[in-house]
Amino acid sequence: MEKDALALSQDIAIDVDNVRKRFRSYQDKAASLKERFISPSRTRHRDVTVLDGISFQVRRGEAVGLIGKNGCGKSTTLKLLTRILYPNEGRVTVNGRVSSLIELGAGFHPDMTGRENIYTNASIFGLTRKEISKRMDAIIRFSELEGFIDSPVRTYSSGMYMRLAFAVAINVDADVLLVDEILAVGDAAFQRKCFERLKEIKGNGTTIVIVSHSMEQMYKICDRLIWIEDGAIREEGTPKFIGEAYLAAMEGRRLDRIEFEEQQQKAELEKRIREEQERLRKEQEEQHRKEAQEQEERRRRDAARAQKEENDRKRREELAEMKRRQKELERNETLKTVSPFCRPGSRRGGNGQCLISKIQVLDDGGQAVQVIETGAKYVIEVILENPNRLKEVVLAVGFTREDGVYCYGTYTNVHEHKGKPEGAPIRFRFENQFLNGKYLLDFWVQSPEKVIYDEILGLMLLESKSADTKQRGIFNMWHEWE
Amino acid sequence: MVRKVKELYAYRDMVRSLVRRELRGRYKGSVLGFLWTYINPLCQVVVYSAVFSVIFRVQIEKFYLYLIIGMMPWTFFNTCVQGGTTCVRAQAEMVKKIAFPREVIPISYVTSAFVNMLFSFAIVFLAVLVSGFGFRWEAMLYLPLVMLLEYLLALGIALALSAATVYFRDMEQIVSVLMMAWIYVTPIMYTVDYVPEQYRRLIMLNPMTPIVEMFHQILYYRIEPTGPYLALAGTYSCAAFLAGALVFMVLERNFAEEM
């Protein structure tokens, strides 16, 4: 029995027995002392089971492929085989030297030459100097970097770098070779070469465990495929059979996924359309609201402006009126100098180019009077002030009865007082023919074209008295009774 | 344990490669290149000897020689402890992806620092010649042994710290603070006689004390290392090495997961 086990073990290169592997997934890895002290609870973690009881064996010289979707535990399995990780439960036994093509170019120093780096890199895979020296030529030949091998690797292109790295890795003769998805190195020709080399290695009796997503490569090189799903072996068997099943499942999954994604996209689109519509509607509402607001504002502004203009106009008018009024009052004021008998209600107008400076009503004796008798003779003396030396000035005089009835008026001819020296009075002699009544005296100084220079209305009140009490009315008419 | 040793032996060439890479790679591309190995500690010595002989007026004959002899082993030790703390973390990519005995990393690191110290002893010997002190050859025979003891001590500490740092990153900062203080409790800038009587036992608890003192005995006082120092250093070094190896072995299993 024990002998059997021994025989078996010699035939078995890899024995994975009911292996479980959990990873701690920290919510927020509190790695510093402070955090651990301050909040021990923060170091809470969740155990994620990556491998959940996996068992398989690989015979000597067999090539086994691990397939499965991303995150199913393929790479973890490889790392367990190389003893980078250790299982939480179960046992991993590997007989013979393991070489893993998991990490390429480990320990490469950019400033060191290709040759020096071959030594470093190969020694990391556990080769001794002697072994490396023996393989040196094969490695360089395989890498096709003969011309560059003594240049620092920092001068290499990334393709050359990977070729060198791969050349080292694949020339490490091992009893068990682990390959993780690295056959995608370099150009197509180099990939083919790597693949051929892998087949050659297999032909030499090396046990190979390979992880790849390329089914073509798997079919060509593997004797058996192990399909891992959710940390457990779902199926294992001949490559074609398992591969087809896997691809079918993946395709189904892919289709499911596509359908799922399409539905999600549709839902997403619908949602977005709804949102977009809603947004548009809101925007429009907003726009309308704004426009209405603007209109209202504009209207208010216009109204306010019109109101202001109106007010201004009124104020200007008022001001003008006030000024006019003030001027008028001022001019009325001047009337006091014109005549000592100036009446309070007298008004003065005209443009002021020629002014009356003095008016006197005198009787025969030259006495200023306010009461005139019917039938007696009087004279009105008017003195003009003509600063502009106007040549043609017309002086008019008028009598208006107290109650506003215009009774009499006349004016000078232009020539009549021409040539009079400045300041000499213009005399208007008249015989009073009014009966009893009170009369306001009006004067005008104007151009022949009737542009009024000075206008004095109601300067003084003359009271007319008649000795003959038989006559009634306005005039003393020449009459005779027979 | 035996298996471990066997495994490490199989990877001896990896250690050699990494040491070579470390030594050759460090100064590649710099103008002065390997000379930096000398310039750095030399400058340190110049500064310290200026400060201590001019300002503090330390009454030690040929103080610069005394200082150099202590400083070179200290530089090695300091490099190992500080750099050793981060050496495994620094190789995270390799540790996560490739299977190899993880001890290789601290061993390579300490060894490359050790080789550096060997080179820097050229300065020490030169200083001895310049001082006119000369060598006492019977004493010189002990030099490799003392160096080996220091190597073991440094390696033990580097192993323990490099493994601990993987789990606990603050270690790096703690160590750097610690090292700043450590140099002053080691008789490098003063002789043991300067230490007050009541603290002398205390300073002997510092594992670097007997080692530095033995360097002084061999090269400065020109006598063979005294028995008590040898015994003390042997005990410290072996204990540190065994403890470090044990700690590393326990912690290394989960390196790939923790990084």
PDB file of C-alpha atoms in Angstrom, chain A residues 15 25 88 100 103 136 161 239 255 257 283 312 333 340 393 396 429 468 475:
ATOM      1  CA  ASP A  15      -0.804  16.875  -6.259  1.00  0.00           C
ATOM      2  CA  SER A  25     -10.006  41.878   1.819  1.00  0.00           C
ATOM      3  CA  ASN A  88      -5.372  27.904   4.215  1.00  0.00           C
ATOM      4  CA  SER A 100       7.345  29.678 -13.256  1.00  0.00           C
ATOM      5  CA  GLU A 103       6.937  37.237 -13.884  1.00  0.00           C
ATOM      6  CA  MET A 136      24.023  31.382 -21.893  1.00  0.00           C
ATOM      7  CA  TYR A 161      13.469  43.601 -23.134  1.00  0.00           C
ATOM      8  CA  PRO A 239      -9.030  19.803 -24.243  1.00  0.00           C
ATOM      9  CA  LEU A 255     -24.883  36.520 -24.861  1.00  0.00           C
ATOM     10  CA  ARG A 257     -24.209  39.547 -20.698  1.00  0.00           C
ATOM     11  CA  GLU A 283     -35.438  75.019 -19.352  1.00  0.00           C
ATOM     12  CA  ASP A 312     -39.001 116.735 -16.212  1.00  0.00           C
ATOM     13  CA  GLU A 333     -41.395 146.304 -10.526  1.00  0.00           C
ATOM     14  CA  PRO A 340     -45.107 157.749  -9.377  1.00  0.00           C
ATOM     15  CA  VAL A 393     -39.854 153.055 -33.160  1.00  0.00           C
ATOM     16  CA  ALA A 396     -48.823 153.736 -29.058  1.00  0.00           C
ATOM     17  CA  ARG A 429     -51.521 166.204 -26.281  1.00  0.00           C
ATOM     18  CA  ASP A 468     -72.038 168.800 -16.890  1.00  0.00           C
ATOM     19  CA  PHE A 475     -68.287 160.534 -24.505  1.00  0.00           C
TER      20      PHE A 475
END
